[in-house]
Amino acid sequence: MLVAMFLLATGALSTTAQASRVGYSYSRLPKGMVGKWYTYTNFGYGKKKFYKVHLTNKNLRKYKKHKVYVGKKAMKTAKYWTAEKTKKIHGYHWIWVYGWQQSAGAGDYYNLHKFGKHQVLTVAGGAGVWGSTHYYRSKAVAKKLAAKRYPGFVYDN
């Protein structure tokens, strides 16, 4: 499941930036987000290394009101996930991703933005949309910009 693919380090920060729906649910992710992305980090522990994220539309469902099951019934639809656009949080629009059967937790947040000449995929999590990690299209750029901080994002360290 896509949501489970991400390891996000989160700190004890304010939780005042709750996600707010703007009424748009995606049946497909924006074209610029799909594909492989790389970051070079240690997520706060040990030696730095490359991490890869491969975003795909597999098992993405446009949100509709549905029953959230527990137990065996939940397993049948647990592979599905949904994505919705948020209002601006920290000055950016995000795509809020969460599991189809997710009944607790904040999910993950994705932002695609161009800084300079590079496309940057930012991943954040938690109710405060914090712990921002930036991903790039190539390993070389990811290593070069590993410590880069961009305005408006909330970092956990």
Short mmCIF file of C-alpha atoms in Angstrom, two decimals:
data_model
loop_
_atom_site.label_atom_id
_atom_site.label_comp_id
_atom_site.label_asym_id
_atom_site.label_seq_id
_atom_site.Cartn_x
_atom_site.Cartn_y
_atom_site.Cartn_z
CA MET A 1 0.00 0.00 0.00
CA LEU A 2 1.36 3.42 -0.96
CA VAL A 3 0.67 4.98 2.43
CA ALA A 4 2.74 2.32 4.16
CA MET A 5 5.72 2.95 1.86
CA PHE A 6 6.80 6.12 3.53
CA LEU A 7 8.85 6.43 6.66
CA LEU A 8 8.33 9.88 8.03
CA ALA A 9 10.09 11.15 11.08
CA THR A 10 7.64 13.30 13.05
CA GLY A 11 8.31 15.44 16.06
CA ALA A 12 6.13 16.85 18.81
CA LEU A 13 5.01 19.91 16.89
CA SER A 14 1.76 21.85 16.85
CA THR A 15 -1.21 20.11 15.26
CA THR A 16 -3.08 23.20 14.17
CA ALA A 17 -2.88 22.59 10.41
CA GLN A 18 -5.57 19.93 10.07
CA ALA A 19 -6.33 18.92 6.49
CA SER A 20 -9.31 20.59 4.98
CA ARG A 21 -11.00 19.14 1.92
CA VAL A 22 -11.75 21.35 -1.05
CA GLY A 23 -14.10 18.82 -2.58
CA TYR A 24 -11.82 17.33 -5.24
CA SER A 25 -10.92 13.65 -5.08
CA TYR A 26 -8.49 12.24 -7.60
CA SER A 27 -9.18 9.24 -9.80
CA ARG A 28 -5.63 9.67 -11.15
CA LEU A 29 -2.68 11.53 -9.65
CA PRO A 30 -1.42 14.58 -11.54
CA LYS A 31 0.84 13.34 -14.37
CA GLY A 32 3.91 15.18 -13.02
CA MET A 33 3.78 13.20 -9.75
CA VAL A 34 3.71 9.72 -11.25
CA GLY A 35 7.01 7.85 -11.50
CA LYS A 36 10.22 7.40 -9.52
CA TRP A 37 11.51 9.96 -7.01
CA TYR A 38 14.65 9.90 -4.85
CA THR A 39 15.83 11.43 -1.61
CA TYR A 40 19.20 11.18 0.15
CA THR A 41 18.79 11.17 3.92
CA ASN A 42 19.10 9.17 7.10
CA PHE A 43 15.70 10.28 8.47
CA GLY A 44 17.60 11.32 11.61
CA TYR A 45 19.30 7.95 12.25
CA GLY A 46 22.61 6.46 11.09
CA LYS A 47 24.30 6.83 7.72
CA LYS A 48 22.63 8.67 4.85
CA LYS A 49 21.44 6.63 1.90
CA PHE A 50 19.09 6.87 -1.07
CA TYR A 51 15.39 6.15 -0.67
CA LYS A 52 13.13 5.69 -3.67
CA VAL A 53 9.41 6.36 -3.95
CA HIS A 54 7.51 5.10 -6.97
CA LEU A 55 4.15 6.85 -7.26
CA THR A 56 1.51 5.08 -9.29
CA ASN A 57 -2.22 5.16 -9.83
CA LYS A 58 -2.55 1.46 -8.99
CA ASN A 59 -5.41 0.90 -6.53
CA LEU A 60 -6.28 4.62 -6.38
CA ARG A 61 -10.03 5.16 -5.98
CA LYS A 62 -11.90 8.41 -6.32
CA TYR A 63 -13.39 9.06 -2.90
CA LYS A 64 -17.02 8.27 -2.31
CA LYS A 65 -18.82 7.73 0.96
CA HIS A 66 -18.35 4.10 1.96
CA LYS A 67 -18.48 1.83 4.95
CA VAL A 68 -15.24 1.30 6.88
CA TYR A 69 -15.06 -2.33 7.90
CA VAL A 70 -13.09 -4.06 10.63
CA GLY A 71 -11.63 -7.57 10.39
CA LYS A 72 -11.96 -9.90 7.39
CA LYS A 73 -14.25 -7.60 5.40
CA ALA A 74 -11.69 -4.80 5.70
CA MET A 75 -8.98 -6.96 4.13
CA LYS A 76 -10.87 -7.13 0.82
CA THR A 77 -10.64 -3.38 0.27
CA ALA A 78 -7.54 -2.54 2.34
CA LYS A 79 -5.34 -2.41 -0.79
CA TYR A 80 -7.24 0.63 -2.09
CA TRP A 81 -6.39 4.21 -1.25
CA THR A 82 -7.75 7.64 -2.03
CA ALA A 83 -6.30 11.09 -2.60
CA GLU A 84 -7.89 14.51 -2.11
CA LYS A 85 -6.75 18.07 -2.68
CA THR A 86 -6.48 20.22 0.46
CA LYS A 87 -6.87 23.91 1.05
CA LYS A 88 -3.56 25.72 1.50
CA ILE A 89 -1.52 24.44 4.43
CA HIS A 90 1.76 26.25 5.19
CA GLY A 91 1.16 28.22 1.98
CA TYR A 92 0.88 25.18 -0.34
CA HIS A 93 -1.88 22.97 -1.73
CA TRP A 94 -1.30 19.31 -0.90
CA ILE A 95 -2.66 15.99 -2.06
CA TRP A 96 -3.82 14.14 1.03
CA VAL A 97 -3.43 10.37 0.69
CA TYR A 98 -4.92 7.79 3.02
CA GLY A 99 -6.05 4.19 2.99
CA TRP A 100 -9.54 3.29 1.83
CA GLN A 101 -10.21 1.51 5.14
CA GLN A 102 -8.20 3.94 7.26
CA SER A 103 -10.25 4.91 10.30
CA ALA A 104 -7.52 6.67 12.31
CA GLY A 105 -4.30 8.57 11.63
CA ALA A 106 -3.59 11.56 9.47
CA GLY A 107 -2.38 9.85 6.27
CA ASP A 108 0.39 11.37 4.15
CA TYR A 109 0.59 14.61 2.22
CA TYR A 110 2.24 15.24 -1.16
CA ASN A 111 3.14 18.50 -2.82
CA LEU A 112 4.69 18.93 -6.26
CA HIS A 113 6.43 22.23 -6.77
CA LYS A 114 9.15 23.63 -9.01
CA PHE A 115 12.03 25.32 -7.21
CA GLY A 116 14.58 26.79 -9.59
CA LYS A 117 14.97 24.28 -12.39
CA HIS A 118 14.02 21.21 -10.35
CA GLN A 119 10.69 19.51 -9.77
CA VAL A 120 10.43 18.74 -6.06
CA LEU A 121 8.03 16.22 -4.56
CA THR A 122 7.56 16.97 -0.88
CA VAL A 123 6.14 14.35 1.47
CA ALA A 124 4.85 15.28 4.92
CA GLY A 125 2.69 13.62 7.53
CA GLY A 126 0.82 13.98 10.78
CA ALA A 127 -2.08 16.22 11.68
CA GLY A 128 0.22 19.25 11.43
CA VAL A 129 1.56 18.28 7.98
CA TRP A 130 5.12 18.28 9.28
CA GLY A 131 8.30 16.30 8.83
CA SER A 132 8.80 17.41 5.24
CA THR A 133 11.08 15.25 3.10
CA HIS A 134 11.95 16.35 -0.44
CA TYR A 135 12.29 13.92 -3.35
CA TYR A 136 13.81 14.57 -6.77
CA ARG A 137 13.71 12.85 -10.17
CA SER A 138 17.37 11.74 -10.07
CA LYS A 139 19.78 10.40 -7.46
CA ALA A 140 22.37 13.01 -8.43
CA VAL A 141 20.03 15.92 -7.71
CA ALA A 142 18.77 14.23 -4.53
CA LYS A 143 22.32 13.98 -3.18
CA LYS A 144 23.24 17.51 -4.26
CA LEU A 145 20.14 19.04 -2.61
CA ALA A 146 19.89 16.63 0.35
CA ALA A 147 20.08 19.39 2.97
CA LYS A 148 18.03 21.96 1.02
CA ARG A 149 15.20 23.68 2.90
CA TYR A 150 12.43 25.43 1.02
CA PRO A 151 10.22 28.24 2.37
CA GLY A 152 6.88 27.38 3.97
CA PHE A 153 7.54 23.73 4.78
CA VAL A 154 7.69 22.57 8.40
CA TYR A 155 10.71 20.40 9.17
CA ASP A 156 11.07 18.10 12.13
CA ASN A 157 14.73 18.82 12.82
#
